[in-house]
Each structure stands twice: as structure tokens, then as C-alpha cells.
PDB file of C-alpha atoms in Angstrom:
ATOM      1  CA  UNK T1115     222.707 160.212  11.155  1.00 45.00           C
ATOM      2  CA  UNK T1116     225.890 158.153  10.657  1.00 48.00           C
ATOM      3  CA  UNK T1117     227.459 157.778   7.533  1.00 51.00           C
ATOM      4  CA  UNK T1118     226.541 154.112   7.221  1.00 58.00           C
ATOM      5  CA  UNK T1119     222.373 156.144   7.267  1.00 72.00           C
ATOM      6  CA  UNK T1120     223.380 157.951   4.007  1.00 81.00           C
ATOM      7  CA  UNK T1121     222.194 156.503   1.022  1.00 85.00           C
ATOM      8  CA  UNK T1122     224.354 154.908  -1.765  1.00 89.00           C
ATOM      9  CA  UNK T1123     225.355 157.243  -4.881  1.00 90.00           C
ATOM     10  CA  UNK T1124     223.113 154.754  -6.614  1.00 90.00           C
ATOM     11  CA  UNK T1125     220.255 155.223  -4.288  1.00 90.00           C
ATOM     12  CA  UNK T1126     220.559 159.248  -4.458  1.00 90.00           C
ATOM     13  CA  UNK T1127     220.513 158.680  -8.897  1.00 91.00           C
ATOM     14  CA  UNK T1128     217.832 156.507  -8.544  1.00 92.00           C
ATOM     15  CA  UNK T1129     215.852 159.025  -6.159  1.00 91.00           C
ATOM     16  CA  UNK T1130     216.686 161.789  -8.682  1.00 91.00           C
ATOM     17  CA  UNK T1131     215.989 160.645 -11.426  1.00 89.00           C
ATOM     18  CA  UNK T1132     212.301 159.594 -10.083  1.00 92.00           C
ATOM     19  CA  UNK T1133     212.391 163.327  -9.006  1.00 90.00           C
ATOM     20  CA  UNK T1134     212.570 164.833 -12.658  1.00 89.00           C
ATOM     21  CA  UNK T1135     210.077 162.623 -14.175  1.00 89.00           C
ATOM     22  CA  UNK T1136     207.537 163.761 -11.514  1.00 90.00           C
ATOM     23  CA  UNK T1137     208.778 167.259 -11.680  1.00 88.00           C
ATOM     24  CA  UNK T1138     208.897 167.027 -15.857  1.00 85.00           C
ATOM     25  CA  UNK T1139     205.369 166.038 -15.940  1.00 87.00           C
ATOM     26  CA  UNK T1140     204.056 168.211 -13.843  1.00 87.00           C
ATOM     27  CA  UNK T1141     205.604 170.630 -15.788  1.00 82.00           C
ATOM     28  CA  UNK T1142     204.419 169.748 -19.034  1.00 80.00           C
ATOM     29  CA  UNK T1143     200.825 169.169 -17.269  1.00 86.00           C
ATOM     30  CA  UNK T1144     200.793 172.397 -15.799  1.00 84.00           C
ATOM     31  CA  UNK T1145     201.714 174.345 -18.806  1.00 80.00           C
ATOM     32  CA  UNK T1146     199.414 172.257 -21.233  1.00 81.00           C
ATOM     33  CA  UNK T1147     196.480 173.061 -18.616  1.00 84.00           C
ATOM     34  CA  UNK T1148     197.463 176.561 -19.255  1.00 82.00           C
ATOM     35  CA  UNK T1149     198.054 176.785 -23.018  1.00 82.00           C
ATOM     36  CA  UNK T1150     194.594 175.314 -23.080  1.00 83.00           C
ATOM     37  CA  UNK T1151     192.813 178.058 -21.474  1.00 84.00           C
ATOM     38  CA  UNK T1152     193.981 180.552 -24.112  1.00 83.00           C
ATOM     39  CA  UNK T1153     193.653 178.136 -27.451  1.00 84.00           C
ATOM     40  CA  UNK T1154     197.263 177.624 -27.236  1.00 85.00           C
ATOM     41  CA  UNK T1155     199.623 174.625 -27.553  1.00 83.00           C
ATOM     42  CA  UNK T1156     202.257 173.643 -25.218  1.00 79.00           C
ATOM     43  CA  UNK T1157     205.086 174.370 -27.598  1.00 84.00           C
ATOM     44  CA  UNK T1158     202.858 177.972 -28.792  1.00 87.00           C
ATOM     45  CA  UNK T1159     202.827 179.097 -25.384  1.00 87.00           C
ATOM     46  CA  UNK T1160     206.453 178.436 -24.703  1.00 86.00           C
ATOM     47  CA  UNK T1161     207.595 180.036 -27.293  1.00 90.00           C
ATOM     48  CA  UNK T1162     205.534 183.188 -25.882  1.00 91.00           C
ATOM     49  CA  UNK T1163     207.521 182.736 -23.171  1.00 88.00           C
ATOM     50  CA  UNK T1164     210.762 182.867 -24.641  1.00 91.00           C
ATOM     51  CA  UNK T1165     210.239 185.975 -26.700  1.00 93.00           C
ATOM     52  CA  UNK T1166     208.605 187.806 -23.277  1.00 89.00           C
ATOM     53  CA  UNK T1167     212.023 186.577 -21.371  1.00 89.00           C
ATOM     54  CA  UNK T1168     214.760 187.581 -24.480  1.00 91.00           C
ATOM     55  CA  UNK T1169     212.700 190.384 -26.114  1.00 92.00           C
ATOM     56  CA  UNK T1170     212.393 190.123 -29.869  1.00 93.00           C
ATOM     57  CA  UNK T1171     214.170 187.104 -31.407  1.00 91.00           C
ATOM     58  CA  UNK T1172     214.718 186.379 -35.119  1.00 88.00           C
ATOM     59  CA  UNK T1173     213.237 182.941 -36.335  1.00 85.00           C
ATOM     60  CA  UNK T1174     216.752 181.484 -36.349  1.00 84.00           C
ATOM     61  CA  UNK T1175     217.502 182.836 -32.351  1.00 88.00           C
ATOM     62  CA  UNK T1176     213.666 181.518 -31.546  1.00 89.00           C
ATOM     63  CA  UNK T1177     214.762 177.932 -32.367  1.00 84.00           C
ATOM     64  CA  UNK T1178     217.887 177.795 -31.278  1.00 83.00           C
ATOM     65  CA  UNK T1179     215.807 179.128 -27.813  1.00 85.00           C
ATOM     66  CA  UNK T1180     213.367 176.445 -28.328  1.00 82.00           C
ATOM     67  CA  UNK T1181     215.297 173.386 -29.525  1.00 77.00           C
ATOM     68  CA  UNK T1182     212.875 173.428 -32.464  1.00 75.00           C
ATOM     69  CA  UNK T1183     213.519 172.797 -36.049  1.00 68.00           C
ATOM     70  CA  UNK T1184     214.045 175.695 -38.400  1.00 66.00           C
ATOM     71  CA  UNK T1185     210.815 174.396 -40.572  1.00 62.00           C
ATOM     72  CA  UNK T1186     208.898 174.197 -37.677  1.00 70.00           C
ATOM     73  CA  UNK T1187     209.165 177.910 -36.543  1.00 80.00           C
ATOM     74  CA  UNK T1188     207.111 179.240 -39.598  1.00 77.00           C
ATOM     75  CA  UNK T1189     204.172 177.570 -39.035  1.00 78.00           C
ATOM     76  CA  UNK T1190     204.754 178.254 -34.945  1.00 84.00           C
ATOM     77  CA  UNK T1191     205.434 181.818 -35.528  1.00 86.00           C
ATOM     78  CA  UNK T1192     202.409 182.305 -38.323  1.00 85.00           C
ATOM     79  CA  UNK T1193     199.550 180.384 -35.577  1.00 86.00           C
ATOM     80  CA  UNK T1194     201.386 183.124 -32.440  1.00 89.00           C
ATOM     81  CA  UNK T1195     200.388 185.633 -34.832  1.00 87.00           C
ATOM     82  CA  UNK T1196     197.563 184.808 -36.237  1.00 87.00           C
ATOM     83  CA  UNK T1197     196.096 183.879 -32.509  1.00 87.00           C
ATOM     84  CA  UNK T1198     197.417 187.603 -31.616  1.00 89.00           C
ATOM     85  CA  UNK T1199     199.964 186.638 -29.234  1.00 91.00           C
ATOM     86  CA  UNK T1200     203.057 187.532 -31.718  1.00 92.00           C
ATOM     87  CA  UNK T1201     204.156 190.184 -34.691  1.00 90.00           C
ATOM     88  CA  UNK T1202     206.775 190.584 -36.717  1.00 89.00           C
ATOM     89  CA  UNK T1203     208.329 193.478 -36.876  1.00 89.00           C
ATOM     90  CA  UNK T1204     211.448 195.033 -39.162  1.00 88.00           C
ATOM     91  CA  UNK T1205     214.872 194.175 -38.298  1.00 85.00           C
ATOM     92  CA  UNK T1206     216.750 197.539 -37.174  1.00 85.00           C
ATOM     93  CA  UNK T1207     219.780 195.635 -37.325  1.00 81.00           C
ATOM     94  CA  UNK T1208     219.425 193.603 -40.758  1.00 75.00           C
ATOM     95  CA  UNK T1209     216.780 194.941 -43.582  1.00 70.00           C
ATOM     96  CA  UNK T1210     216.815 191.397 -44.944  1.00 71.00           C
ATOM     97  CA  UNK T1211     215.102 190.034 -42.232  1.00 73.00           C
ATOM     98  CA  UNK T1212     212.128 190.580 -39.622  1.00 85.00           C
ATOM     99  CA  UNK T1213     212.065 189.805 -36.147  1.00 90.00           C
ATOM    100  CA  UNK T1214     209.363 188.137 -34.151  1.00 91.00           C
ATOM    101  CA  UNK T1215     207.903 190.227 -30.923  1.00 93.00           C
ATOM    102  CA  UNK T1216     205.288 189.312 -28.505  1.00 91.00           C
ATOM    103  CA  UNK T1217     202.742 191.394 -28.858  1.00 89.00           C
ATOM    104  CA  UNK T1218     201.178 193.923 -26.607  1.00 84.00           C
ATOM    105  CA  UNK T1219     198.940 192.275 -23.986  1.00 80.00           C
ATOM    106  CA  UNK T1220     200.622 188.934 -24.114  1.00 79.00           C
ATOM    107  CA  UNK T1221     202.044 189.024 -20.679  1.00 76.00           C
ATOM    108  CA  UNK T1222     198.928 190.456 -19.329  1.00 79.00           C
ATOM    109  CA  UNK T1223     196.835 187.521 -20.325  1.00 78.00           C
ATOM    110  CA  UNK T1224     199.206 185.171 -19.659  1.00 80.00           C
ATOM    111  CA  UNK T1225     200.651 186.443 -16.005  1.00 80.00           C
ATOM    112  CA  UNK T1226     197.945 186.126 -13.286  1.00 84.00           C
ATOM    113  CA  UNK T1227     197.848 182.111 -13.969  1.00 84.00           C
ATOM    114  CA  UNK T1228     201.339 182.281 -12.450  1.00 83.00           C
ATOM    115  CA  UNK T1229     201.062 184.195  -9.098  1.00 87.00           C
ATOM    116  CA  UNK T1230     199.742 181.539  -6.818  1.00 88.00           C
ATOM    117  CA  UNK T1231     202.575 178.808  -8.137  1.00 88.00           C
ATOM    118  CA  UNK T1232     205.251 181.729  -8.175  1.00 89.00           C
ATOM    119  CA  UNK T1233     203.986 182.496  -4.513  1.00 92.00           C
ATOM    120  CA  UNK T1234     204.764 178.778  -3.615  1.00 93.00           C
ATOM    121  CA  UNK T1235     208.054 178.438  -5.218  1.00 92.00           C
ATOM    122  CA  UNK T1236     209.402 181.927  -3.056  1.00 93.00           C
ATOM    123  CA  UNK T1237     208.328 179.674  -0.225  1.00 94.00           C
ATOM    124  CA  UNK T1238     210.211 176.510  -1.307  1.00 93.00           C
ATOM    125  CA  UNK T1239     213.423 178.813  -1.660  1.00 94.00           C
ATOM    126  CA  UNK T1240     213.278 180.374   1.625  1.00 95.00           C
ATOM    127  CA  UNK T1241     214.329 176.308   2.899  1.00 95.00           C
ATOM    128  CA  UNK T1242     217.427 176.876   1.844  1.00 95.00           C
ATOM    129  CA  UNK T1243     220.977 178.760   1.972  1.00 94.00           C
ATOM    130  CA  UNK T1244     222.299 180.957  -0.975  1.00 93.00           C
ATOM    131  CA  UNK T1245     225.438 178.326  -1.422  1.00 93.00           C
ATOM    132  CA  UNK T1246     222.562 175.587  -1.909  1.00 94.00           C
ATOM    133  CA  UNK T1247     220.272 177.895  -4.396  1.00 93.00           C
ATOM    134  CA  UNK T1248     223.241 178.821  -6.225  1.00 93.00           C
ATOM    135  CA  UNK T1249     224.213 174.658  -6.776  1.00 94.00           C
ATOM    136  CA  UNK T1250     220.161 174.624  -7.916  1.00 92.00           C
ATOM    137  CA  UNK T1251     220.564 177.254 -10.267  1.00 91.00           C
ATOM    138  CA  UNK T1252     223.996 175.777 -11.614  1.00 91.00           C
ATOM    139  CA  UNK T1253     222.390 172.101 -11.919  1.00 91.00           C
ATOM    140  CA  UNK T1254     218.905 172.832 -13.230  1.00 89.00           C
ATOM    141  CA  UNK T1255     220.504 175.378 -15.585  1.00 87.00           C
ATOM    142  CA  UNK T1256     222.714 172.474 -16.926  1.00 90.00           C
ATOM    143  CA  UNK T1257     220.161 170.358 -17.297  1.00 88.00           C
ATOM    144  CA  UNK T1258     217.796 172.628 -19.663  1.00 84.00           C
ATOM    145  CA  UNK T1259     221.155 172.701 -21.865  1.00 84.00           C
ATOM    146  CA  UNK T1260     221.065 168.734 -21.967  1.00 86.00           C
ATOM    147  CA  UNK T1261     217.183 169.057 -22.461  1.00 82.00           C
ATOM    148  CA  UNK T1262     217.752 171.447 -25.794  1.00 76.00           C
ATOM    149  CA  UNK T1263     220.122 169.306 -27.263  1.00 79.00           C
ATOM    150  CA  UNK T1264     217.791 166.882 -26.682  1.00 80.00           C
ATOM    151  CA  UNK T1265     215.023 168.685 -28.160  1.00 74.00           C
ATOM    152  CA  UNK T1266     217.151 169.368 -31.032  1.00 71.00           C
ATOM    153  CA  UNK T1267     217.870 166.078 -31.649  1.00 73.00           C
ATOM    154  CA  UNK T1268     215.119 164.496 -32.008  1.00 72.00           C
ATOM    155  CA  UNK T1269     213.220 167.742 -34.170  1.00 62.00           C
ATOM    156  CA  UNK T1270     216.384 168.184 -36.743  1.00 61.00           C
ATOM    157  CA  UNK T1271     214.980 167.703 -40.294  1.00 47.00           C
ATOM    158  CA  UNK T1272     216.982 166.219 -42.509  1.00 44.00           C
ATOM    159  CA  UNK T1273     216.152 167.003 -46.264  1.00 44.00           C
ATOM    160  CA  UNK T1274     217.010 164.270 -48.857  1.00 39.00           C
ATOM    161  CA  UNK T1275     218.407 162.076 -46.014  1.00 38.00           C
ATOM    162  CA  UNK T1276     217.710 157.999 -45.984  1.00 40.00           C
ATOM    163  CA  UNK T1277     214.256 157.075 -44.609  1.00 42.00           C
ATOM    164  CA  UNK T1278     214.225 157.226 -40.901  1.00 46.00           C
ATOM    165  CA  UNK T1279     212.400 155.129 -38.452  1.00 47.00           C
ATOM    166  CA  UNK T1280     209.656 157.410 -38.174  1.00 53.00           C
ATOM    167  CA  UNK T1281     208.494 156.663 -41.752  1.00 52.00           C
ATOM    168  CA  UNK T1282     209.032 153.230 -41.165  1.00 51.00           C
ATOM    169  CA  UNK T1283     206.359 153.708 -38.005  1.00 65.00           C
ATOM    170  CA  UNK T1284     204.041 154.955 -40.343  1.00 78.00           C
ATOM    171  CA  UNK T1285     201.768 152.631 -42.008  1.00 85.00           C
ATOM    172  CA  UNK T1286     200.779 153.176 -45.771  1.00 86.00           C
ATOM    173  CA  UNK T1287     197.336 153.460 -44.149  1.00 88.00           C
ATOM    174  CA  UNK T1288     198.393 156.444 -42.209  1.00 88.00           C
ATOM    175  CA  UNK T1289     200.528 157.895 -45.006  1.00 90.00           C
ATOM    176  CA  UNK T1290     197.533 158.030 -46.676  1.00 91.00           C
ATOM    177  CA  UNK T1291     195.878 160.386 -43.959  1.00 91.00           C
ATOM    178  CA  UNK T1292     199.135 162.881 -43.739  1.00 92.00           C
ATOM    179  CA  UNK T1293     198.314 162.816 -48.125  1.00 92.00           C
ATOM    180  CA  UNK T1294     194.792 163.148 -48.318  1.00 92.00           C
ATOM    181  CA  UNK T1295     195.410 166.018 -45.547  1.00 92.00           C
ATOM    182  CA  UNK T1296     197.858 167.930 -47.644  1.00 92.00           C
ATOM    183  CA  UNK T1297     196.646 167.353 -51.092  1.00 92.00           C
ATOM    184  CA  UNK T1298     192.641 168.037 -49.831  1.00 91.00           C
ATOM    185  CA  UNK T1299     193.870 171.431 -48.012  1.00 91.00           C
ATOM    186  CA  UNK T1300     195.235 172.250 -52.227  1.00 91.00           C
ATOM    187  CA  UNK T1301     191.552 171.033 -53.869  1.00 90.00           C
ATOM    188  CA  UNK T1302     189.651 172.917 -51.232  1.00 90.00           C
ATOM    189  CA  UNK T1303     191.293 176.156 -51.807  1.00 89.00           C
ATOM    190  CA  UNK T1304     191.263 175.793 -55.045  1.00 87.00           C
ATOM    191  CA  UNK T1305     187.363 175.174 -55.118  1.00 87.00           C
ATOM    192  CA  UNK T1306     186.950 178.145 -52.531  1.00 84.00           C
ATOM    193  CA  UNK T1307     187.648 180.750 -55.849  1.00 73.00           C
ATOM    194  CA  UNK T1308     184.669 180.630 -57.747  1.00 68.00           C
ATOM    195  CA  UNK T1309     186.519 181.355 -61.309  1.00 68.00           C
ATOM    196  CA  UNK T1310     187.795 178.620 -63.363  1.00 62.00           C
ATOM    197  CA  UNK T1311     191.015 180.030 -64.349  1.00 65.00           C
ATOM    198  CA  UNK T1312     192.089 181.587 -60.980  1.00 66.00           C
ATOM    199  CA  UNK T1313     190.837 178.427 -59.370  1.00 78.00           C
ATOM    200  CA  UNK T1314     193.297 176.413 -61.492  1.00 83.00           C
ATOM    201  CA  UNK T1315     195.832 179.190 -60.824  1.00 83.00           C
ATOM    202  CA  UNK T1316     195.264 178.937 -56.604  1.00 81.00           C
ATOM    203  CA  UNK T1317     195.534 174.764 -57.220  1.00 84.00           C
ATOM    204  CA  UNK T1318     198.650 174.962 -59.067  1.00 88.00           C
ATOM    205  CA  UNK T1319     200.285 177.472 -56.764  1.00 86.00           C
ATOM    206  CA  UNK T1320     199.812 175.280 -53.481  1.00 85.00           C
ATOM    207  CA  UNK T1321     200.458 172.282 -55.409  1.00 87.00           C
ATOM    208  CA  UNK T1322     203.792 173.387 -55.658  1.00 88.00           C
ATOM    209  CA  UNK T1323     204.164 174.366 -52.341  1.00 84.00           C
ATOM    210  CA  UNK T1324     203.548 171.014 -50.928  1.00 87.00           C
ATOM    211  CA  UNK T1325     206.489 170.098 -53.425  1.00 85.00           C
ATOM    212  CA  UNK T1326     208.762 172.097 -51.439  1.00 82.00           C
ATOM    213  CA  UNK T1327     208.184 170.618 -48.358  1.00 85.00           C
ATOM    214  CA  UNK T1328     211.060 168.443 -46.701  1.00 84.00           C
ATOM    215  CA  UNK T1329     211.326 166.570 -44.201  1.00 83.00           C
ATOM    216  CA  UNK T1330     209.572 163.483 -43.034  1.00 86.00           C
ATOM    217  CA  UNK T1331     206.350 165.127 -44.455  1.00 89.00           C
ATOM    218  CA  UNK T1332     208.288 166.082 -47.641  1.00 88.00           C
ATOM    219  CA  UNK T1333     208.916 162.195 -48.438  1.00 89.00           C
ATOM    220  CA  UNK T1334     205.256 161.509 -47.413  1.00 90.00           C
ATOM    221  CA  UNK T1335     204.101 164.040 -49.592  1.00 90.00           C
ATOM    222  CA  UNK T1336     206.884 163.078 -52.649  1.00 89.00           C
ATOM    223  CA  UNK T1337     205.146 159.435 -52.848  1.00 87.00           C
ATOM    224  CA  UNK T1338     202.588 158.679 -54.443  1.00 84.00           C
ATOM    225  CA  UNK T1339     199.066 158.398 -52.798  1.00 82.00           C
ATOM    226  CA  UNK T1340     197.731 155.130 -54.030  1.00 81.00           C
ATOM    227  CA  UNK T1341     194.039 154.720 -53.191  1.00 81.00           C
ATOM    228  CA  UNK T1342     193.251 158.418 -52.355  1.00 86.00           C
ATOM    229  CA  UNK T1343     189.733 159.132 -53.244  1.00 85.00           C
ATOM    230  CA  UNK T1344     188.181 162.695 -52.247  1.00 85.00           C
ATOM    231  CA  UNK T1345     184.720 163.297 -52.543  1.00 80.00           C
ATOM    232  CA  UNK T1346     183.286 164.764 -55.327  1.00 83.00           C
ATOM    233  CA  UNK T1347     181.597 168.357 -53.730  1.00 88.00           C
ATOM    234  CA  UNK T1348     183.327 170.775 -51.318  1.00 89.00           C
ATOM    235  CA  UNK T1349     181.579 169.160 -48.343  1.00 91.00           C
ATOM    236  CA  UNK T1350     182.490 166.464 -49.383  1.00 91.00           C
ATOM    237  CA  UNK T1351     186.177 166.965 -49.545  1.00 89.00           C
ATOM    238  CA  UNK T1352     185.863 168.993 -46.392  1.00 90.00           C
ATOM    239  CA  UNK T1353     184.111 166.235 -43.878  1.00 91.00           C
ATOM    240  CA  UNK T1354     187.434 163.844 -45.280  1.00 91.00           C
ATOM    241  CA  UNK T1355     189.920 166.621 -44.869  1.00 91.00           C
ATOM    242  CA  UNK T1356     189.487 168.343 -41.407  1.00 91.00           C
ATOM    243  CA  UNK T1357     189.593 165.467 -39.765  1.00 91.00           C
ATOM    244  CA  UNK T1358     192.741 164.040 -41.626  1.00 90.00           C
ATOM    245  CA  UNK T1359     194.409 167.116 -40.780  1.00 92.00           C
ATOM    246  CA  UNK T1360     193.955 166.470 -37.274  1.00 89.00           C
ATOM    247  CA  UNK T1361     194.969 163.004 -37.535  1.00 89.00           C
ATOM    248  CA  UNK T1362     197.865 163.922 -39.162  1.00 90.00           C
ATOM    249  CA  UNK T1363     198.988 166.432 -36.678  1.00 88.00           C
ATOM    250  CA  UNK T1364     198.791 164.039 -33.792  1.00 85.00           C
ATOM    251  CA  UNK T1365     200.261 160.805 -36.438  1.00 85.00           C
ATOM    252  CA  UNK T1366     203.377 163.017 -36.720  1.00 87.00           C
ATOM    253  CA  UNK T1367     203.969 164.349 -33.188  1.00 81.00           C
ATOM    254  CA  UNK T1368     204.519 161.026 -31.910  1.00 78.00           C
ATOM    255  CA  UNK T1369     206.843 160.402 -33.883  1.00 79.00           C
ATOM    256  CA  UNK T1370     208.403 163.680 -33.691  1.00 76.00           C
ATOM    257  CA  UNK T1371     207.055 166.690 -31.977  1.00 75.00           C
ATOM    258  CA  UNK T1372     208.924 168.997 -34.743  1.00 77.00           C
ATOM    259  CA  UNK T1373     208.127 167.247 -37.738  1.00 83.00           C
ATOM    260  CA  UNK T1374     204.330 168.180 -36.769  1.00 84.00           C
ATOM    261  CA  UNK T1375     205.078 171.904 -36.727  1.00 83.00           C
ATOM    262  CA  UNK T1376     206.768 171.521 -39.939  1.00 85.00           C
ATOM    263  CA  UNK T1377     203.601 169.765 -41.208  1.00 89.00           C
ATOM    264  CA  UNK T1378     201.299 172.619 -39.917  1.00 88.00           C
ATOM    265  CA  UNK T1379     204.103 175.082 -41.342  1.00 86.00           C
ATOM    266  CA  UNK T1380     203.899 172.990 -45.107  1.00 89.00           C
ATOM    267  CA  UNK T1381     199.596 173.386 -45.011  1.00 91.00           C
ATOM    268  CA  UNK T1382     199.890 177.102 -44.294  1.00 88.00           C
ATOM    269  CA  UNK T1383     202.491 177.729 -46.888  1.00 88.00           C
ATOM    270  CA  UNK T1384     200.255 175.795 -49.497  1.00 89.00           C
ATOM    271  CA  UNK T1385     197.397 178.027 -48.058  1.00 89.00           C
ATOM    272  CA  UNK T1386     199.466 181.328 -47.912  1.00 87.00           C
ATOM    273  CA  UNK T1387     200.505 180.664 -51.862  1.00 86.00           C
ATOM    274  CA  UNK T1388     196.717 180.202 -52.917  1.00 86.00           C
ATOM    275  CA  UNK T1389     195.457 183.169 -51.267  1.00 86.00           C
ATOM    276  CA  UNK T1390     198.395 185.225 -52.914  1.00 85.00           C
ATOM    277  CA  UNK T1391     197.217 184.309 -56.297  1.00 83.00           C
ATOM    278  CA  UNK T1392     194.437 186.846 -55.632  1.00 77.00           C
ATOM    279  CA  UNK T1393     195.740 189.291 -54.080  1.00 74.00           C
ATOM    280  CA  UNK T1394     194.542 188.272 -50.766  1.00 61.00           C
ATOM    281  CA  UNK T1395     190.732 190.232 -52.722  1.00 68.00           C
ATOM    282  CA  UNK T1396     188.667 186.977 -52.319  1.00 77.00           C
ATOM    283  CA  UNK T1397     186.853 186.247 -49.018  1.00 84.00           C
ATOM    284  CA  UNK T1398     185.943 182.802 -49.755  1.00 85.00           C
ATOM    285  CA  UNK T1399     189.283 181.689 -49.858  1.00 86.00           C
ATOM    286  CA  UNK T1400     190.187 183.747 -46.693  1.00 86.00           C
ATOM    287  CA  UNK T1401     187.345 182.109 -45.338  1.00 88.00           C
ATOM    288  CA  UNK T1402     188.350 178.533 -46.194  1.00 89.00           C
ATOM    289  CA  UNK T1403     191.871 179.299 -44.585  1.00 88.00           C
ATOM    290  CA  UNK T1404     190.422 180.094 -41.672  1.00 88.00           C
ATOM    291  CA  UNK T1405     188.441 176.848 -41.271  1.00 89.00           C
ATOM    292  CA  UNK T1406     191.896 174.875 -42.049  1.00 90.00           C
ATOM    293  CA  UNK T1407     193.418 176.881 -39.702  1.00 86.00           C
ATOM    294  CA  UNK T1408     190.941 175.833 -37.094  1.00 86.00           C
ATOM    295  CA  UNK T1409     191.533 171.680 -37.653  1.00 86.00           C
ATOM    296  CA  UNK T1410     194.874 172.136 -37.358  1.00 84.00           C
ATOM    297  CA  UNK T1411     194.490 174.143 -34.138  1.00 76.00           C
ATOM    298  CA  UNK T1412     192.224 172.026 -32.595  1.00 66.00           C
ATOM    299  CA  UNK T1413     194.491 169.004 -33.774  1.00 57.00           C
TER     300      UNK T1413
END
């Protein structure tokens, strides 16, 4: 081939950048496809991956792995473990805090699905020299570092901050959903205790931990939701509020794939703050989290 064969720098750019984009999607399709077959999400069963390649990270370390905000790695951590894939365990190195294992079996269920692909990429890197694997290595390595930032970016919360354009994208219509989501998940575990007192009590306790959400679901939540109506019986309420919290999860992620883990992360600390008015003693309201757990899983 003569040098007036080679293609342009341009032509090269052009070729890969077409090359990521095929090889990001396939990516993203391939681990989705997985994450699917064990009730995971995308972002859940990365984040299993991170903690099987570093070993036990704290919650700070796991987003700073992950590119995710700190908000959102509550609510990430608390679905890992509650979907027995994760565990928090005592820091040896800091009493103060935990640290967040994979747990026993993780790899196991998780490692077969990768043989046949792992098989094929041995194959791919037998084409070529070390001095060309070691330029691979050196550029895709780069590139995950300009992907983080990226990630980081766009799932950095920003408490107290101007709106964004993500509210702006948000119609009052739709605000409405990510309210009637929150504020049903607080009258539905308060209706799950049968006394009136501690009922009152669980209300007021996850009322106020919606309050403390921030965020772009913090601002949602701090406005006030004109023309929400929920129904007047438990059913009721539920049939308006499972689905909202679906629709809610999905609203936010396409805005910002962060600001729906810090969503799911506000409804479980709302849920989290009811059942601890009780102890954790009353089944009903264990049972109700469980069903809110399950819309925003299948969300």
C-alpha cells in the first residue's frame, strides 16, 4: 500500500469514533441482557463488578469507581444488598464507617455468562504483538478515565444550586408523577401500621425524610404538588403509586441516570425511617416495603 492508500487523520477519527459507538452499545447491550437475567440493573451489576475487581470499597471509593453520585450509592448499595449480591461489613480501618463487600456467591452466579465472550476476546488478542496490546491497554485505559469524568459530570448533585435544565425538561404534569410517587410511598406506609398513633408516628417520620432529599428530586419534592389527589383506601393509593414510582424512575434517568438512583435512594430512606418507628416488630409495614421495593425494581 503506498502512502497516498492510507487514509486521512480525519478518515481514521471518523472510523474510530464509529468504532466506539458500536463497541459502547454493544457493551451496554450485552451487560443489560445480563443484569436482566439476575433482576439486576445495568448500573447494579456494575457496581458488583467493581467491588469483585477492588475487594471491599467504602461508599465514597464505590463512586468515585463508578462515576456515580454520592446520593445515589445508598439506594444502589441498599437494592445489592437487599437482592443478596452485597453486605456491609465493619471498617477494620475506621470504626466510623462500614464498608461494602460482595457477597459470597456473587461471582459464582455471575461468572459462567462470561466464558464464551472471554474465550473470544483471548482470540482477538492473539492478532496482535505485545507493543500493539500494550498501546490498547494505554488508550482504552485512557478512555474509561474520560468516560468517569464524564459519568461524573453529568450525575453530580448539586444541593441548593439554581434550577437546571433537567427540571426545566420536566413538565408540571410529570412533576406531579415524581410527587405523587414520593408522597404516596409516605401515606402507604403509614396506613400499613394498623394503630392510629404509630401510624401518624411512621407518616411523620418519612415525611421528613423526603424533606431531606436534595437534588433535582429534592426541588421536585420542596414544591408544592398542586392537583395531587390519592385515592381514598390503600388500594387505592397503591394502583396510583406503583406505577408512578416506575414512571418516575425512568422520568428521571433520562434526564440523569444518577439523579434516578438518588430518587430510589430518597423512597427507601422515607421507607427505612417508617419501619424504624417500630422497631422493625410490624410485618405489615415490612411487607408494604417490600412491594415498593418491587416497583422501583421493576422500574
Amino acid at each position: 500500500m503506498t502512502s497516498t492508500d492510507q487514509p486521512s487523520r480525519g478518515e481514521l477519527m471518523a472510523r474510530l469514533h464509529a468504532a466506539g459507538r458500536e463497541l459502547s452499545t454493544a457493551a451496554v447491550m450485552y451487560h443489560s441482557a445480563l443484569a436482566q437475567l439476575h433482576g439486576l440493573s445495568s448500573t447494579e451489576e456494575k457496581a458488583i463488578d467493581l467491588l469483585q475487581r477492588f475487594g471491599p470499597l467504602t461508599a465514597r471509593e464505590l463512586g468515585e469507581h463508578a462515576g456515580l453520585a454520592p446520593a445515589s450509592i445508598t439506594g444502589l448499595v441498599d437494592r445489592l444488598q437487599r437482592k443478596g449480591f452485597a453486605r456491609r461489613i465493619p471498617n477494620p480501618n475506621d470504626g466510623r464507617s462500614v464498608l461494602i463487600e460482595a457477597a459470597e456467591g456473587s461471582t459464582d452466579a455471575l461468572a459462567p455468562h462470561f466464558e464464551h465472550f472471554l474465550r473470544g476476546m483471548d482470540g482477538l488478542c492473539a492478532r496482535f504483538s505485545d507493543a500493539e496490546l500494550a498501546t490498547i491497554v494505554d488508550f482504552l485505559g485512557a478512555s474509561a478515565g474520560i468516560q468517569r469524568e464524564a459519568t461524573t459530570r453529568l450525575t453530580a448533585s448539586r444541593p441548593g444550586s439554581r434550577p437546571t435544565g433537567g427540571e426545566t425538561a420536566l413538565t408540571r404534569s410529570q412533576k406531579l408523577t415524581v410527587q405523587t410517587a414520593a408522597h404516596g410511598v409516605v401515606s402507604l406506609m403509614a396506613a400499613a401500621d394498623p394503630g392510629a398513633f404509630s401510624s401518624a408516628r411512621a407518616g411523620m417520620a418519612a415525611g421528613k425524610a423526603l424533606s431531606s432529599a436534595t437534588g433535582l428530586t429534592g426541588r421536585i419534592l420542596a414544591e408544592k404538588p398542586r392537583g395531587m389527589k390519592l385515592g381514598k383506601s390503600t388500594a387505592e393509593v397503591a394502583d396510583q403509586v406503583f406505577p408512578a414510582l416506575a414512571a418516575s424512575v425512568a422520568l428521571l434517568g433520562e434526564i440523569d441516570p444518577g439523579e434516578a438512583e438518588n430518587f430510589r435512594s430518597v423512597i427507601q430512606v422515607a421507607v427505612d425511617a417508617a419501619i424504624k418507628t417500630r422497631n422493625g416488630e410490624s410485618p405489615a409495614m415490612s411487607a408494604m416495603a417490600a412491594k415498593i421495593g418491587a416497583a422501583l425494581d421493576g422500574a
